[in-house]
Amino acid sequence: MREKQDSEHSSVEALCIQAAPPLSSTASVAVQLQSLANFIDCRHGYTTLKAYAGPKHYSAGIRHGNWITPRETKSAEDPSIINSSQSQVSTVNLPYSEADIRAIEEWVRRHVETTWHGIGTYAMAPREGNSVTSHGVVDERLNIYGVSNVKVADLSIAPSNVSCNTYSSALLIGEKCATLVAEDLGYSGDALKMEIPT
């Protein structure tokens, strides 16, 4: 199901998976397949992280130091959420003013990064879009719509993330672009054959 989400910062379309009615008739969205699509998620993630990232939480037994000189432990550590069942999860709501919220939103805008490769900014798709992307920028010969004599030959043409190694996809795109440019320059037949050096 496609769900339109509007906020003061953006309007995005997210692909959502709903739970089947016998499993849950109250949940509207079970899984949203677009990480941080709604800016409110970013703000909530930051404030929740701050609430749980106190000095007694999430230590998981990690000790500071190095391989040669480990840190000395002077006393037993307090139980934390991860390494002890004796600690209760803090339910204290941290107070945030409107100025705090604006500062958090600005910080998130400047610092949130992705672990995904930044691809798809010049999607190869019909100009009006399709089922994968809302609009296309590059046609099937890697030409930018409305621009003459310019081709795009990198991972930005992928309409969505690829399900393989991105390096191999980049090589494939580069090789195909070389063929398309040669064709545009009038080469054909045997002139387009590529030989792998031995």
Coordinates of C-alpha atoms in Angstrom, one line a residue:
M1 CA 0.0 0.0 0.0
R2 CA 1.3 3.5 -0.8
E3 CA 0.8 6.1 1.9
K4 CA 1.3 9.8 1.4
Q5 CA 2.9 11.5 4.4
D6 CA 2.9 15.3 4.6
S7 CA 4.9 17.4 7.1
E8 CA 6.0 20.9 7.3
H9 CA 9.4 19.9 5.9
S10 CA 8.5 17.5 3.0
S11 CA 5.9 15.5 1.3
V12 CA 7.0 11.9 0.7
E13 CA 5.4 8.8 -0.5
A14 CA 6.3 5.7 1.5
L15 CA 5.6 2.0 0.8
C16 CA 4.0 0.4 3.9
I17 CA 3.1 -3.1 4.8
Q18 CA 0.0 -3.7 6.9
A19 CA -0.6 -6.5 9.2
A20 CA -3.4 -8.9 8.2
P21 CA -6.7 -8.3 10.0
P22 CA -6.7 -11.6 11.9
L23 CA -3.2 -10.8 13.3
S24 CA -3.9 -7.2 14.2
S25 CA -6.9 -5.1 13.4
T26 CA -5.6 -2.0 15.3
A27 CA -2.2 -1.5 13.7
S28 CA -2.4 0.7 10.6
V29 CA 1.2 0.2 9.5
A30 CA 3.3 -2.8 10.6
V31 CA 6.5 -1.9 8.6
Q32 CA 7.5 1.3 6.8
L33 CA 10.1 0.6 4.1
Q34 CA 11.6 4.0 4.0
S35 CA 14.1 4.9 6.7
L36 CA 13.4 8.3 8.3
A37 CA 11.0 9.3 5.5
N38 CA 9.1 11.5 7.9
F39 CA 11.1 14.2 9.6
I40 CA 9.2 13.7 12.8
D41 CA 11.0 10.2 13.0
C42 CA 14.3 12.0 12.9
R43 CA 13.4 14.3 15.8
H44 CA 11.8 11.4 17.8
G45 CA 14.9 9.3 17.2
Y46 CA 17.2 12.0 18.5
T47 CA 15.2 12.8 21.6
T48 CA 14.6 9.1 22.4
L49 CA 18.4 8.4 22.0
K50 CA 19.1 11.2 24.4
A51 CA 16.7 9.8 26.9
Y52 CA 18.3 6.3 26.9
A53 CA 21.9 7.3 26.4
G54 CA 22.5 8.2 30.0
P55 CA 25.7 7.1 31.8
K56 CA 24.1 4.0 33.2
H57 CA 22.5 2.8 30.0
Y58 CA 23.8 0.7 27.0
S59 CA 27.3 0.0 28.3
A60 CA 27.2 -3.6 27.1
G61 CA 30.4 -4.3 29.0
I62 CA 32.6 -2.1 26.7
R63 CA 35.7 -0.8 28.4
H64 CA 37.8 2.1 27.2
G65 CA 41.5 1.8 26.8
N66 CA 43.7 0.1 24.2
W67 CA 45.2 -3.4 23.6
I68 CA 48.3 -2.6 25.6
T69 CA 46.9 -0.6 28.6
P70 CA 43.3 -1.5 29.5
R71 CA 41.3 0.8 31.7
E72 CA 41.4 -0.1 35.3
T73 CA 38.1 -0.8 37.0
K74 CA 37.9 0.8 40.4
S75 CA 34.5 -0.5 41.4
A76 CA 31.7 -2.7 40.0
E77 CA 29.7 -0.9 37.4
D78 CA 26.0 0.0 38.0
P79 CA 23.6 -2.3 36.1
S80 CA 22.6 -1.1 32.7
I81 CA 19.7 -1.8 30.4
I82 CA 21.8 -4.1 28.2
N83 CA 23.9 -6.0 30.6
S84 CA 21.5 -6.5 33.5
S85 CA 17.9 -7.5 34.1
Q86 CA 18.0 -5.6 37.5
S87 CA 17.8 -2.2 35.9
Q88 CA 14.4 -0.6 35.1
V89 CA 14.1 1.3 31.8
S90 CA 13.8 5.0 32.4
T91 CA 10.4 6.4 31.6
V92 CA 11.2 10.0 32.5
N93 CA 10.2 12.3 29.7
L94 CA 12.9 14.9 29.2
P95 CA 11.5 18.4 28.8
Y96 CA 12.1 20.1 25.4
S97 CA 11.2 23.7 24.7
E98 CA 10.3 24.9 21.2
A99 CA 13.8 26.3 20.9
D100 CA 15.2 22.9 21.8
I101 CA 13.0 21.2 19.1
R102 CA 14.1 23.7 16.5
A103 CA 17.8 23.2 17.4
I104 CA 17.3 19.4 17.3
E105 CA 15.7 19.6 13.8
E106 CA 18.5 21.8 12.6
W107 CA 21.1 19.4 14.0
V108 CA 19.4 16.4 12.3
R109 CA 19.3 18.2 9.0
R110 CA 23.0 18.8 9.1
H111 CA 24.1 15.5 10.5
V112 CA 21.8 12.6 9.6
E113 CA 23.6 10.4 7.1
T114 CA 22.7 7.1 5.4
T115 CA 24.6 3.8 5.2
W116 CA 23.1 3.3 1.8
H117 CA 25.0 4.5 -1.3
G118 CA 23.7 7.8 -2.5
I119 CA 22.1 6.6 -5.8
G120 CA 19.0 7.5 -7.7
T121 CA 19.4 11.3 -7.8
Y122 CA 19.1 11.2 -11.7
A123 CA 16.8 8.3 -12.1
M124 CA 16.6 6.6 -15.5
A125 CA 12.8 6.4 -15.9
P126 CA 10.1 8.0 -18.0
R127 CA 9.9 11.7 -17.3
E128 CA 6.5 11.3 -15.7
G129 CA 7.7 8.5 -13.5
N130 CA 6.7 4.9 -13.0
S131 CA 6.0 2.4 -10.2
V132 CA 9.5 2.7 -8.9
T133 CA 10.1 6.5 -8.9
S134 CA 7.9 9.6 -9.1
H135 CA 9.8 11.1 -12.0
G136 CA 12.6 10.4 -14.3
V137 CA 15.6 12.6 -15.2
V138 CA 17.5 10.4 -17.7
D139 CA 16.2 8.5 -20.7
E140 CA 17.1 5.0 -21.9
R141 CA 20.2 6.4 -23.7
L142 CA 21.4 8.2 -20.6
N143 CA 20.4 11.7 -21.9
I144 CA 19.1 14.2 -19.5
Y145 CA 15.5 15.2 -20.4
G146 CA 15.5 18.7 -21.9
V147 CA 19.3 19.0 -22.1
S148 CA 21.4 18.5 -25.3
N149 CA 24.7 16.6 -25.6
V150 CA 24.9 15.6 -21.9
K151 CA 24.8 12.0 -20.6
V152 CA 24.9 10.8 -17.0
A153 CA 27.0 7.6 -16.5
D154 CA 27.2 6.8 -12.8
L155 CA 25.0 5.2 -10.1
S156 CA 22.8 8.3 -9.9
I157 CA 20.8 6.8 -12.8
A158 CA 19.6 3.8 -10.8
P159 CA 15.9 4.4 -9.9
S160 CA 16.3 2.6 -6.6
N161 CA 19.0 0.8 -4.6
V162 CA 20.5 -2.2 -6.4
S163 CA 20.5 -5.7 -5.0
C164 CA 24.1 -6.4 -5.8
N165 CA 27.6 -4.9 -5.3
T166 CA 27.3 -1.3 -6.4
Y167 CA 30.8 -1.3 -7.9
S168 CA 29.8 -4.0 -10.4
S169 CA 26.7 -1.9 -11.3
A170 CA 28.9 1.2 -11.8
L171 CA 31.2 -0.7 -14.2
L172 CA 28.2 -1.9 -16.1
I173 CA 26.7 1.6 -16.4
G174 CA 30.1 3.0 -17.5
E175 CA 30.5 0.3 -20.2
K176 CA 27.0 0.8 -21.5
C177 CA 27.5 4.6 -21.6
A178 CA 30.7 4.1 -23.6
T179 CA 28.7 2.1 -26.2
L180 CA 25.9 4.7 -26.3
V181 CA 28.4 7.5 -26.8
A182 CA 30.2 5.6 -29.6
E183 CA 26.8 5.0 -31.3
D184 CA 25.9 8.7 -31.0
L185 CA 29.3 9.4 -32.7
G186 CA 28.4 7.1 -35.6
Y187 CA 30.2 3.9 -34.7
S188 CA 28.5 0.6 -35.3
G189 CA 29.1 -3.1 -35.9
D190 CA 32.6 -4.4 -35.2
A191 CA 33.8 -0.9 -34.2
L192 CA 31.7 -1.3 -31.0
K193 CA 33.3 -4.7 -30.0
M194 CA 35.2 -4.4 -26.8
E195 CA 38.1 -6.7 -26.1
I196 CA 39.4 -7.6 -22.7
P197 CA 43.2 -7.2 -22.6
T198 CA 45.1 -10.3 -21.8

